[in-house]
mmCIF file with all atom_site columns, C-alpha atoms in Angstrom:
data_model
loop_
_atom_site.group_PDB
_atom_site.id
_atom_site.type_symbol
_atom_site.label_atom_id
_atom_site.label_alt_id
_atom_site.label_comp_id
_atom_site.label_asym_id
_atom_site.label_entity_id
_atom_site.label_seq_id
_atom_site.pdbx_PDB_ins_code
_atom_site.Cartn_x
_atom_site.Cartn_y
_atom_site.Cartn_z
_atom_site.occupancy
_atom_site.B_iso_or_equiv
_atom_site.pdbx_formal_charge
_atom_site.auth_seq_id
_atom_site.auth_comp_id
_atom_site.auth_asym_id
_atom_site.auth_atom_id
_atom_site.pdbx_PDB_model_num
ATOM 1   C CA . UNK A 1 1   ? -0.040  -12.384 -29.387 1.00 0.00 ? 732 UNK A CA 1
ATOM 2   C CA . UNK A 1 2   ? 2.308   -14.659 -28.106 1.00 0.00 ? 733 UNK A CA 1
ATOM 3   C CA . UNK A 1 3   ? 5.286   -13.819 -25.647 1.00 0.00 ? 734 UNK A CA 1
ATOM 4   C CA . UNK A 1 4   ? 8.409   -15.087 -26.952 1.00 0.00 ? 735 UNK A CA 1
ATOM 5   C CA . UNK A 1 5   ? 11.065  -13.492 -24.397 1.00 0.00 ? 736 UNK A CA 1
ATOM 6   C CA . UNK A 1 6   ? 11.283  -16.867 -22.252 1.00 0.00 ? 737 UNK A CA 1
ATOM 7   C CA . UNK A 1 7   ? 11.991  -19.321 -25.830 1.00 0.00 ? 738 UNK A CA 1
ATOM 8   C CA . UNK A 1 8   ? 16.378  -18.816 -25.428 1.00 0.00 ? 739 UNK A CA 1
ATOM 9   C CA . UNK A 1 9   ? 16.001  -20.236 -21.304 1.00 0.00 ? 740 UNK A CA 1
ATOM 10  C CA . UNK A 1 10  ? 13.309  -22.445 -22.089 1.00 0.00 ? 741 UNK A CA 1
ATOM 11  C CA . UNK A 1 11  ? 15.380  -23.899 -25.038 1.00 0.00 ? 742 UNK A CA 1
ATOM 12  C CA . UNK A 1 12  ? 18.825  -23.805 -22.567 1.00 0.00 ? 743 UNK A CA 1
ATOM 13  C CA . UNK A 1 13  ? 16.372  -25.812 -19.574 1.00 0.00 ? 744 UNK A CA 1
ATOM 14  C CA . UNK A 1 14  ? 14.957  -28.241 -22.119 1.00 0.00 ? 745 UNK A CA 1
ATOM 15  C CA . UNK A 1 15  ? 18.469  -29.315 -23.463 1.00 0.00 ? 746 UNK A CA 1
ATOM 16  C CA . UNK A 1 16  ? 19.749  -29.749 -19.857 1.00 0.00 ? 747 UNK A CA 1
ATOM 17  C CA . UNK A 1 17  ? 16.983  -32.444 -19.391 1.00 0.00 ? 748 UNK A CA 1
ATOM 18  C CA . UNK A 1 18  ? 17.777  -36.280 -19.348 1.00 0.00 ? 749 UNK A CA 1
ATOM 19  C CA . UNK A 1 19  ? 16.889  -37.927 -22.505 1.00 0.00 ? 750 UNK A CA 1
ATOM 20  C CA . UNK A 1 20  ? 13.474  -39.664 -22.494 1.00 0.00 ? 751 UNK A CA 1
ATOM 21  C CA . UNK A 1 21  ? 13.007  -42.513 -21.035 1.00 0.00 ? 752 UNK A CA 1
ATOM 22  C CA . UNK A 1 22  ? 9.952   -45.083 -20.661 1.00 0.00 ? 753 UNK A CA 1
ATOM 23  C CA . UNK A 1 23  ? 8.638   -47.106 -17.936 1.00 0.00 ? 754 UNK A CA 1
ATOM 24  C CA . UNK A 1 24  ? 10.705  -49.874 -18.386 1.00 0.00 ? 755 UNK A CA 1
ATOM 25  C CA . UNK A 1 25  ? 13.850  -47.633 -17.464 1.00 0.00 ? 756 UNK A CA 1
ATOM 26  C CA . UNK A 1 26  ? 11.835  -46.546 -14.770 1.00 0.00 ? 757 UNK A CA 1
ATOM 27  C CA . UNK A 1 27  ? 11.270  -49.985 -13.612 1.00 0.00 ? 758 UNK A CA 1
ATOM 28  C CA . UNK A 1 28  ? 15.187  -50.664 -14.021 1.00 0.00 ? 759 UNK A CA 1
ATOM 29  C CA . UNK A 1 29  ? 15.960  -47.563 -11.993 1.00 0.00 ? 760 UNK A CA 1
ATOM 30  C CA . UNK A 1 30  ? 14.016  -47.878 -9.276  1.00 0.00 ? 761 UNK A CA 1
ATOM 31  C CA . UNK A 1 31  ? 13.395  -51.769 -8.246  1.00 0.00 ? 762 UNK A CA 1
ATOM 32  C CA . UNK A 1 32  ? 10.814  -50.730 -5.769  1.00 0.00 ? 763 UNK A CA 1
ATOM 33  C CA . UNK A 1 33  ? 8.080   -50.078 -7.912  1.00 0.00 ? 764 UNK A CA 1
ATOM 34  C CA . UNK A 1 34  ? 5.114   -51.906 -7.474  1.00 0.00 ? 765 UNK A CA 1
ATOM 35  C CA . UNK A 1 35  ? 4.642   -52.503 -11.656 1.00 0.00 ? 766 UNK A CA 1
ATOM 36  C CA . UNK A 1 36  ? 5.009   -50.624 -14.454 1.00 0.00 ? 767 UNK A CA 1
ATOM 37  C CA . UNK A 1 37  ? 2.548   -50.436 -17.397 1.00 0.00 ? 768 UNK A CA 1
ATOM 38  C CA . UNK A 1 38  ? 4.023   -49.579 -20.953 1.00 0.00 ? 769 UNK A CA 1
ATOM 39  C CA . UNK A 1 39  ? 2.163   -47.904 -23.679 1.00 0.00 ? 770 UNK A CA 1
ATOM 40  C CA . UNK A 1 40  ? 3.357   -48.816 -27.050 1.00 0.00 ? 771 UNK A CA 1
ATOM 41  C CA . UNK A 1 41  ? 6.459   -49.039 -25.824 1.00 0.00 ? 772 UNK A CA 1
ATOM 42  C CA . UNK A 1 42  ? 9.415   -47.396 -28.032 1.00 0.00 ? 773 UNK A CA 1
ATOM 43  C CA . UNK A 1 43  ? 13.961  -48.860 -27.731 1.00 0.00 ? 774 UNK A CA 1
ATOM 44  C CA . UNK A 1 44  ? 14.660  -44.834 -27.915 1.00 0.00 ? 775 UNK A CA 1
ATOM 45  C CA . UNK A 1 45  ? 17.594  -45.784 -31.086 1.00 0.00 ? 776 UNK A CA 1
ATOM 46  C CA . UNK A 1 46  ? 15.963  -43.262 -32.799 1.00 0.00 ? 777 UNK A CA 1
ATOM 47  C CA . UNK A 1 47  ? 16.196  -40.852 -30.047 1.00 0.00 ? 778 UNK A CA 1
ATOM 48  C CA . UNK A 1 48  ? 19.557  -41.223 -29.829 1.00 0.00 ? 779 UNK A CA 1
ATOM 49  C CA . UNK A 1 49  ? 18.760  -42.935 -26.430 1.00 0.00 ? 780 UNK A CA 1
ATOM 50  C CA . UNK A 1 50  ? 20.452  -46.427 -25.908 1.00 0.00 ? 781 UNK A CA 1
ATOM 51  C CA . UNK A 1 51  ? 18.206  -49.360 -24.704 1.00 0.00 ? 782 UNK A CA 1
ATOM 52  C CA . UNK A 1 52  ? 20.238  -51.535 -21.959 1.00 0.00 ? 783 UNK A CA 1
ATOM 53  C CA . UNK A 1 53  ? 20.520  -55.260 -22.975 1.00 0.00 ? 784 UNK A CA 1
ATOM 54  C CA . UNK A 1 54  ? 18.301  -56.391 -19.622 1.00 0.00 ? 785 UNK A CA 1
ATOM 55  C CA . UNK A 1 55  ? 15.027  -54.691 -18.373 1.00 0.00 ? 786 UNK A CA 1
ATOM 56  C CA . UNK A 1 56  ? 13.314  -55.195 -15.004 1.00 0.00 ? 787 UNK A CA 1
ATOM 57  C CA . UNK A 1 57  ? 13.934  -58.542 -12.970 1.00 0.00 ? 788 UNK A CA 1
ATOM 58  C CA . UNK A 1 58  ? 12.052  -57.362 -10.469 1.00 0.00 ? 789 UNK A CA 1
ATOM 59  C CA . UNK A 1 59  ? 9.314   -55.040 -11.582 1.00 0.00 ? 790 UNK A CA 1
ATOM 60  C CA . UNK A 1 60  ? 6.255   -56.927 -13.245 1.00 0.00 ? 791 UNK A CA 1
ATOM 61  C CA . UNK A 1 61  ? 5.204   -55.006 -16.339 1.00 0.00 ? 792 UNK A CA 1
ATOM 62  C CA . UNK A 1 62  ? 2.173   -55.083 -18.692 1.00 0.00 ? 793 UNK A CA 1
ATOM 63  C CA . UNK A 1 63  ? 3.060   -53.910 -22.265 1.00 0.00 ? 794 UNK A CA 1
ATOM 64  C CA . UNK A 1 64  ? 0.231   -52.598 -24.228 1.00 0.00 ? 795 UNK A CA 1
ATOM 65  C CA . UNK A 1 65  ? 0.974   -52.266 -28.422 1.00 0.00 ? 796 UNK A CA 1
ATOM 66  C CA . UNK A 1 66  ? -0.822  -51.980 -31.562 1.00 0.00 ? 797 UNK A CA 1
ATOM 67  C CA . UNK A 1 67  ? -0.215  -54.763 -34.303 1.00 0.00 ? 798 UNK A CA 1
ATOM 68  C CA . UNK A 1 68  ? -0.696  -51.860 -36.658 1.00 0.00 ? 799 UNK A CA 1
ATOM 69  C CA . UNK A 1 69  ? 1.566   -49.751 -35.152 1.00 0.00 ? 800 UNK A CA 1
ATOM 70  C CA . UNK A 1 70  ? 3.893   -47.284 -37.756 1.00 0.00 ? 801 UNK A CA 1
ATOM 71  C CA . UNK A 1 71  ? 5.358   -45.458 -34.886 1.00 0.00 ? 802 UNK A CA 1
ATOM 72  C CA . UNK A 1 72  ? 6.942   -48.248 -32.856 1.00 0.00 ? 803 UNK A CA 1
ATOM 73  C CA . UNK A 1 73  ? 5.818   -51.506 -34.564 1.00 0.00 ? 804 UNK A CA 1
ATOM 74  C CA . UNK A 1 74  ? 5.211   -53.844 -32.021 1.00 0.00 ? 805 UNK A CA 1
ATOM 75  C CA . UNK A 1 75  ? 6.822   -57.230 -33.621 1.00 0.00 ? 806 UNK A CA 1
ATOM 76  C CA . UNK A 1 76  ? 10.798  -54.776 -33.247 1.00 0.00 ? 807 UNK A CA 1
ATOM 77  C CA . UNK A 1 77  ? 9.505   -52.817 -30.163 1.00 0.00 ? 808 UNK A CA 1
ATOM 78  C CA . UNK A 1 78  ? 7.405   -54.051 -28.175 1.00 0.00 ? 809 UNK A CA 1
ATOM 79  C CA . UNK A 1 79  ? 8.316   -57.375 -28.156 1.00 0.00 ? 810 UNK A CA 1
ATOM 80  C CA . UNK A 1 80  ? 11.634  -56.833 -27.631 1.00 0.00 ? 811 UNK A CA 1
ATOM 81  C CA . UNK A 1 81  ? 10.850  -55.157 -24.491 1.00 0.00 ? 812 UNK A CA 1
ATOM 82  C CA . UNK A 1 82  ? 8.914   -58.085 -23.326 1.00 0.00 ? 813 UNK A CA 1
ATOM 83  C CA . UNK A 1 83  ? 11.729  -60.692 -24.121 1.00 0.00 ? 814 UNK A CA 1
ATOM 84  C CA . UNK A 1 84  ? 14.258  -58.415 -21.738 1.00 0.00 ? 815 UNK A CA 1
ATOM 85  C CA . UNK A 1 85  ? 12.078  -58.226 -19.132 1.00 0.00 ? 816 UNK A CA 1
ATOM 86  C CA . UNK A 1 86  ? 12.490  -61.085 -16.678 1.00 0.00 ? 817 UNK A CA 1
ATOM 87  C CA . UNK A 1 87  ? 10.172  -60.258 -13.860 1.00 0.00 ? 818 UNK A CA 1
ATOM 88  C CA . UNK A 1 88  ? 6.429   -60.894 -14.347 1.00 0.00 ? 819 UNK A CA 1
ATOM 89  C CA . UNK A 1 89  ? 5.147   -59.893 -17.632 1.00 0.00 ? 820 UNK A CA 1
ATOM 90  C CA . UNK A 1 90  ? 2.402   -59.608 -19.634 1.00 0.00 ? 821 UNK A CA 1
ATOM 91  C CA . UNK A 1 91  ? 2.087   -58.237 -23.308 1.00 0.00 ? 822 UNK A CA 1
ATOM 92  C CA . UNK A 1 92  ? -1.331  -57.704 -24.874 1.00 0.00 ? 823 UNK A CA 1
ATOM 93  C CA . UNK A 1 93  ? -0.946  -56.735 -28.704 1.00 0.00 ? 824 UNK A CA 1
ATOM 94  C CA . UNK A 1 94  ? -3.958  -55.332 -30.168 1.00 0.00 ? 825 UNK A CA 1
ATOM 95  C CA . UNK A 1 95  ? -5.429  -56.703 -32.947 1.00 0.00 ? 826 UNK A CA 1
ATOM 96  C CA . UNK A 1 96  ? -5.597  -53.660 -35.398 1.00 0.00 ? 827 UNK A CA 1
ATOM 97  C CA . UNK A 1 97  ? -4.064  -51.254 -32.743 1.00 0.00 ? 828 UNK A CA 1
ATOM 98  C CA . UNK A 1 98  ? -2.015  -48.305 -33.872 1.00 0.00 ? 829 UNK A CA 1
ATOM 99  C CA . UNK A 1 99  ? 0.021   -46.214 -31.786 1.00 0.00 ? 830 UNK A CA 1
ATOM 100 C CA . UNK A 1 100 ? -2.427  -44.660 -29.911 1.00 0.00 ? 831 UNK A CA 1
ATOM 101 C CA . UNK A 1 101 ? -4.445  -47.806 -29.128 1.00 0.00 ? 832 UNK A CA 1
ATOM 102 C CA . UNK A 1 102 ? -3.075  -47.335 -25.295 1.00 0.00 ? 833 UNK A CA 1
ATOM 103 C CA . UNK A 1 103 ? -4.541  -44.000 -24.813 1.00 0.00 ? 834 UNK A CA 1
ATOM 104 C CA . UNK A 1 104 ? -7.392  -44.581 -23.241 1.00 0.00 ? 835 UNK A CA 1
ATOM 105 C CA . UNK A 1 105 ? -9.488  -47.203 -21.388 1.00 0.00 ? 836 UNK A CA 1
ATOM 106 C CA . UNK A 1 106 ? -11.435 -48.139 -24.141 1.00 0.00 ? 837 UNK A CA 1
ATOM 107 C CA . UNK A 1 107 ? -8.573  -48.624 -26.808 1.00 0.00 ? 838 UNK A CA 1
ATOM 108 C CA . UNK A 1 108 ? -8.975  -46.863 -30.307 1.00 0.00 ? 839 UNK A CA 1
ATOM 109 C CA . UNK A 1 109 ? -6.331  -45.512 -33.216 1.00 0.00 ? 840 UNK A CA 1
ATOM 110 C CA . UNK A 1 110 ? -5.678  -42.251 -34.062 1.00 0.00 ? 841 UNK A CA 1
ATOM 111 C CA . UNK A 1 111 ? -8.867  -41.232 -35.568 1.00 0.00 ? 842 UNK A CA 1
ATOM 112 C CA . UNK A 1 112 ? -10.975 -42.115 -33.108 1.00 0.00 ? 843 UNK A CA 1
ATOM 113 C CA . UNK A 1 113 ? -8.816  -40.589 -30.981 1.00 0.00 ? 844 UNK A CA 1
ATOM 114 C CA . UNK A 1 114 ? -8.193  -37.417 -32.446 1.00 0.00 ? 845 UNK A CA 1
ATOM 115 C CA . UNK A 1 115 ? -11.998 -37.064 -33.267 1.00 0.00 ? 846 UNK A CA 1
ATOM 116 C CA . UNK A 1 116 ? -13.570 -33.818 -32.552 1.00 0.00 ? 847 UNK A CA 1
ATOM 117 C CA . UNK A 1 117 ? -10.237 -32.604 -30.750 1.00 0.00 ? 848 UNK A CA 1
ATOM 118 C CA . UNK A 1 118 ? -8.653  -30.350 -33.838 1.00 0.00 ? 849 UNK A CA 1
ATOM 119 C CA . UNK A 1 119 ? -8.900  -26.947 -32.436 1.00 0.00 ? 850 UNK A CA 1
ATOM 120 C CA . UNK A 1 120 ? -8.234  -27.461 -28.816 1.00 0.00 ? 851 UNK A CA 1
ATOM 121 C CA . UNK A 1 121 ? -5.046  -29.562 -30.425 1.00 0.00 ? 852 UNK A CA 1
ATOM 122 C CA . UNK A 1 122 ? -3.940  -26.768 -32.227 1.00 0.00 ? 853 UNK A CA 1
ATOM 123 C CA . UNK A 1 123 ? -4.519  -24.454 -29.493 1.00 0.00 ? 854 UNK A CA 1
ATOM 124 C CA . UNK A 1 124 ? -2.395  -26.901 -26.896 1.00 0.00 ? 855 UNK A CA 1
ATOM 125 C CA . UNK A 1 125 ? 0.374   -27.706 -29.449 1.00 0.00 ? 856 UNK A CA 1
ATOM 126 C CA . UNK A 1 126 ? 1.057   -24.009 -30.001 1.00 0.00 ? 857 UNK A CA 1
ATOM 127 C CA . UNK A 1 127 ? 1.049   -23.408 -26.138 1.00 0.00 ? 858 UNK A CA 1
ATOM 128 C CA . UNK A 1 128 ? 2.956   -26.642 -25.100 1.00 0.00 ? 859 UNK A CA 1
ATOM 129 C CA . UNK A 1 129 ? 5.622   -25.472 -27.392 1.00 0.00 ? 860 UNK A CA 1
ATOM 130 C CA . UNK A 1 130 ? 6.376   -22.275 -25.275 1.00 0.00 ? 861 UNK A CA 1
ATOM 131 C CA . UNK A 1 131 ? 5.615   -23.997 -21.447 1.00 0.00 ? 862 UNK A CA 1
ATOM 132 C CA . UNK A 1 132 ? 7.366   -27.026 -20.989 1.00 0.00 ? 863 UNK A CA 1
ATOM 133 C CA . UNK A 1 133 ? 4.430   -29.256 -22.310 1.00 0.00 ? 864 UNK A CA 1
ATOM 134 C CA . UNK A 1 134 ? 1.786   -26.986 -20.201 1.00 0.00 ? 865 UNK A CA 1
ATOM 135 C CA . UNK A 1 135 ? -1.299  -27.501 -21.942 1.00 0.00 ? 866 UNK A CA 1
ATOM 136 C CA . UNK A 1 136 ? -4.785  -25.670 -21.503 1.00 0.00 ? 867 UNK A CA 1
ATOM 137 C CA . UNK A 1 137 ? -7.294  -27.834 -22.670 1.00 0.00 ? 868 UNK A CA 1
ATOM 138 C CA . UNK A 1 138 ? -7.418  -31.384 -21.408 1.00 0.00 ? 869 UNK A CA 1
ATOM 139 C CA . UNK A 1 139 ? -9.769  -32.506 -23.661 1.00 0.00 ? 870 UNK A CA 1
ATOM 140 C CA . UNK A 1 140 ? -7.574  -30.829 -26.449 1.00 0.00 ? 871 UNK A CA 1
ATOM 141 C CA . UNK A 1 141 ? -5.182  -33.721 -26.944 1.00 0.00 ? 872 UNK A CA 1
ATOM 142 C CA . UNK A 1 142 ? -6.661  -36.828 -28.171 1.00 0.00 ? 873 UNK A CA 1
ATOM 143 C CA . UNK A 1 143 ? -8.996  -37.580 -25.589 1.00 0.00 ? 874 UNK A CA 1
ATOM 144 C CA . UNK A 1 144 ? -11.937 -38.485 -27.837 1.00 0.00 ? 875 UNK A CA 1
ATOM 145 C CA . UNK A 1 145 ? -13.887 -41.730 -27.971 1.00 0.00 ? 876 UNK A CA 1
ATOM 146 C CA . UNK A 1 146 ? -11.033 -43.407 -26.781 1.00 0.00 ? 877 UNK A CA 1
ATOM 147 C CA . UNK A 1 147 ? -10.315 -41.539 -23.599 1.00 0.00 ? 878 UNK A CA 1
ATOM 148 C CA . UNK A 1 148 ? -13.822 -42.819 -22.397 1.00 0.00 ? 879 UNK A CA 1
ATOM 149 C CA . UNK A 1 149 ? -14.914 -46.337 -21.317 1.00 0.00 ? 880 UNK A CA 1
ATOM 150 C CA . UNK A 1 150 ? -18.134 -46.803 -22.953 1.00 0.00 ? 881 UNK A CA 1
ATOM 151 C CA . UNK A 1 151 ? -20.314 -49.872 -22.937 1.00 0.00 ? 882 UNK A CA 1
ATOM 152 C CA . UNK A 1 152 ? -20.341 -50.166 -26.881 1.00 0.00 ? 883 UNK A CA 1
ATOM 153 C CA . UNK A 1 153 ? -16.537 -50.202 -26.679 1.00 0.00 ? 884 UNK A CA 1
ATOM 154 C CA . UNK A 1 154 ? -15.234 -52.490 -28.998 1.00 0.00 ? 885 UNK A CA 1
ATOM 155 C CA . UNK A 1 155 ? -11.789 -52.759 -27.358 1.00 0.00 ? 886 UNK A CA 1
ATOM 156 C CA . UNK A 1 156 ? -12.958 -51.914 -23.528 1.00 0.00 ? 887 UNK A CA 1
ATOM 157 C CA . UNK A 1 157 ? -10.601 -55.106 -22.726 1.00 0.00 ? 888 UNK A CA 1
ATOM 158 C CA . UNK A 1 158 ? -7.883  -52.689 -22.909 1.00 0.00 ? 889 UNK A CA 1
ATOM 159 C CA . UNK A 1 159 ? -9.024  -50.794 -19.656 1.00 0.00 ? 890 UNK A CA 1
ATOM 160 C CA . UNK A 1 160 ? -9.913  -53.885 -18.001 1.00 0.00 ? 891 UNK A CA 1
ATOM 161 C CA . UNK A 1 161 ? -6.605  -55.722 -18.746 1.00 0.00 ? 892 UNK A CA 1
ATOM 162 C CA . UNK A 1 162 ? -4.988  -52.662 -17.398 1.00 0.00 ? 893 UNK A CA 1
ATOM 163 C CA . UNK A 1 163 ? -7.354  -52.244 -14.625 1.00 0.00 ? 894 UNK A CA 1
ATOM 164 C CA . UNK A 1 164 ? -6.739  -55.788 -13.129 1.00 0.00 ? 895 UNK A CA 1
ATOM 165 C CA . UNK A 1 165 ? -3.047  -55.376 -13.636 1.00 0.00 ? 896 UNK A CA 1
ATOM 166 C CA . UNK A 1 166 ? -2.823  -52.683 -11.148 1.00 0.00 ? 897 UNK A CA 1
ATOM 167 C CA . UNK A 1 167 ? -5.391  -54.266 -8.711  1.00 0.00 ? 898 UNK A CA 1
ATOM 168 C CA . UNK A 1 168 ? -3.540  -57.335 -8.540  1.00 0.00 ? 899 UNK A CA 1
ATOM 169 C CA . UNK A 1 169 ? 0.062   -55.546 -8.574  1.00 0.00 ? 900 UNK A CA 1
ATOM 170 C CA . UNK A 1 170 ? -0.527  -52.068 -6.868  1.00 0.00 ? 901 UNK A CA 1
ATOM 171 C CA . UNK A 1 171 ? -3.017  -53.355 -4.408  1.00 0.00 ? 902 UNK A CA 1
ATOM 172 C CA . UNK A 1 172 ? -2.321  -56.961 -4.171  1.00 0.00 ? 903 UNK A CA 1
ATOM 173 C CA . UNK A 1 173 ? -5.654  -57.793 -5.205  1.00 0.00 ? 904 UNK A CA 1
ATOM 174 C CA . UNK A 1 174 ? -5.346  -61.646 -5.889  1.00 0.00 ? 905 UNK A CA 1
ATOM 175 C CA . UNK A 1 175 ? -8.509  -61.817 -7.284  1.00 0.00 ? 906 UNK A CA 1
ATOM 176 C CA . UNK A 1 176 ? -7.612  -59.732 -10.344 1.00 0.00 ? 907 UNK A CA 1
ATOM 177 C CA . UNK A 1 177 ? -5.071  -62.542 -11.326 1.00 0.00 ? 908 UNK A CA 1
ATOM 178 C CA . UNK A 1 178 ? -7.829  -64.755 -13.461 1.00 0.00 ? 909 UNK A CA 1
ATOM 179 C CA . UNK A 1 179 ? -8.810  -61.702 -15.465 1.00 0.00 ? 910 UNK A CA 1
ATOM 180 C CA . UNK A 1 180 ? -5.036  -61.630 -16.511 1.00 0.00 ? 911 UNK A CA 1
ATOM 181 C CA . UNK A 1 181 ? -5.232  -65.139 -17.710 1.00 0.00 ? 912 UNK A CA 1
ATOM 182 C CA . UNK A 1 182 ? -8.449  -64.869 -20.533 1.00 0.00 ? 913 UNK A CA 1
ATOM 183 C CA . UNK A 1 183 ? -7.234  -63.771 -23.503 1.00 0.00 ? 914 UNK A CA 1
ATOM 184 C CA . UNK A 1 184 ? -9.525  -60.932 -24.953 1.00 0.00 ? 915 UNK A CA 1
ATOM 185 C CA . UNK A 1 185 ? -10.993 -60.919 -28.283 1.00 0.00 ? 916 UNK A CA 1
ATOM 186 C CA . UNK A 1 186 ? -9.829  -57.943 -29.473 1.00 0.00 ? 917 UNK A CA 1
ATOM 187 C CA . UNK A 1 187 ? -5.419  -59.617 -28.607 1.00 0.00 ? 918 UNK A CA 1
ATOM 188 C CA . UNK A 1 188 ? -3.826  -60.288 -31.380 1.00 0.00 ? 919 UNK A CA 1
ATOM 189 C CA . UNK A 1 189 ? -1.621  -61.712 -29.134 1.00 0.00 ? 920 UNK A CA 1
ATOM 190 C CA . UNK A 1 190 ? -1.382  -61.995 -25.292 1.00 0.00 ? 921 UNK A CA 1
ATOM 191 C CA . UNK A 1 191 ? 1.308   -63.876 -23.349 1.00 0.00 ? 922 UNK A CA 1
ATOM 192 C CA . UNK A 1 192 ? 2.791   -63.928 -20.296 1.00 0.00 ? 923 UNK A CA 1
ATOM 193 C CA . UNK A 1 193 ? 5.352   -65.301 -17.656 1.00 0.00 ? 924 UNK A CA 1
ATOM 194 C CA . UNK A 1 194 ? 6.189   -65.509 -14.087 1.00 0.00 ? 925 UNK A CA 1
ATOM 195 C CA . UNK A 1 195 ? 2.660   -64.689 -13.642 1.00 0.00 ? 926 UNK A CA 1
ATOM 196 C CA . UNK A 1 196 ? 1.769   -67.492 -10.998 1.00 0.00 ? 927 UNK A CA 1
ATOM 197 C CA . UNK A 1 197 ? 0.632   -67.046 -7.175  1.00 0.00 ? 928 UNK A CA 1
ATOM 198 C CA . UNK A 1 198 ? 3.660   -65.979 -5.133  1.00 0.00 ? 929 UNK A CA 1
#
């Protein structure tokens, strides 16, 4: 049986929290980041959260999104974020990619995903509900096929684009630039700017 004498200060604490926010704000908050990497990234309107007019002009970002995504469809998200971002970019749309494409290194949708994961989901939604997100089982929330790099990956570019990203931003790895520059097969698009040697 669950204990429900915490829900009225958990429900007072969780409406004293900022809105949410994305890693693009994060980027525009704190211009010392090394990068930022956004996953199917969302304008927060229909959060009630407004989007400022200019992202990052100093924080390179990769944006990962779906070209099938319901959720936040990447053509009015996504995009968007990339044209208000004027430090290095790089978006990689992928080709049949829903909103959970970004979730793990080897890409996916939902029900890949979410396969094989029901009960430990319904065991983690019902406790993340009552402690702040807290969640037992880590394999319990879509952490399927997707959540593991495997060599029969179809879209394994999505770990590897990420991958180099942080090697060449977070570590200064120059040599990850060139794998930034190949567009995979699985993009249905892939563009970027202000991506040249410094």
């Amino acid at each position: 049986m669950l204990n429900t004498s915490a829900l009225p200060a958990m429900k007072e604490m969780e409406a004293s929290l900022p809105p949410p926010s994305t890693s693009q704000i994060a980027a525009l908050n704190d211009p010392t980041l090394k990068c930022s990497v956004a996953l199917c990234p969302h304008d927060g309107n229909e959060f009630g959260v407004p989007f400022p007019e200019e992202l990052s002009a100093s924080v390179p970002v990769l944006i990962l999104c779906g070209d099938h995504d319901e959720e936040a469809n990447s053509q009015t998200q996504a995009w968007n974020h990339y044209r208000k971002t004027t430090a290095p970019k790089l978006i990689f749309e992928i080709k049949g990619g829903d909103h959970f494409t970004a979730n793990g290194p080897s890409g996916g949708n939902e029900s890949e995903v979410a396969s094989g994961a029901e009960p430990c989901s319904l065991c983690n939604e019902i406790i993340a509900s009552i402690c702040w997100g807290w969640a037992p089982c880590p394999w319990g929330n879509y952490n399927g096929p997707s959540g593991h790099a495997t060599e029969e990956a179809p879209r394994g570019a999505v770990g590897g684009v990420v991958l180099a990203w942080l090697q060449l931003f977070l570590l200064g790895e120059e040599s990850a630039r060139e794998r930034l520059v190949a567009r995979p097969d699985i993009a249905a698009s892939f563009e970027s700017q202000k991506m040249e040697r410094r």
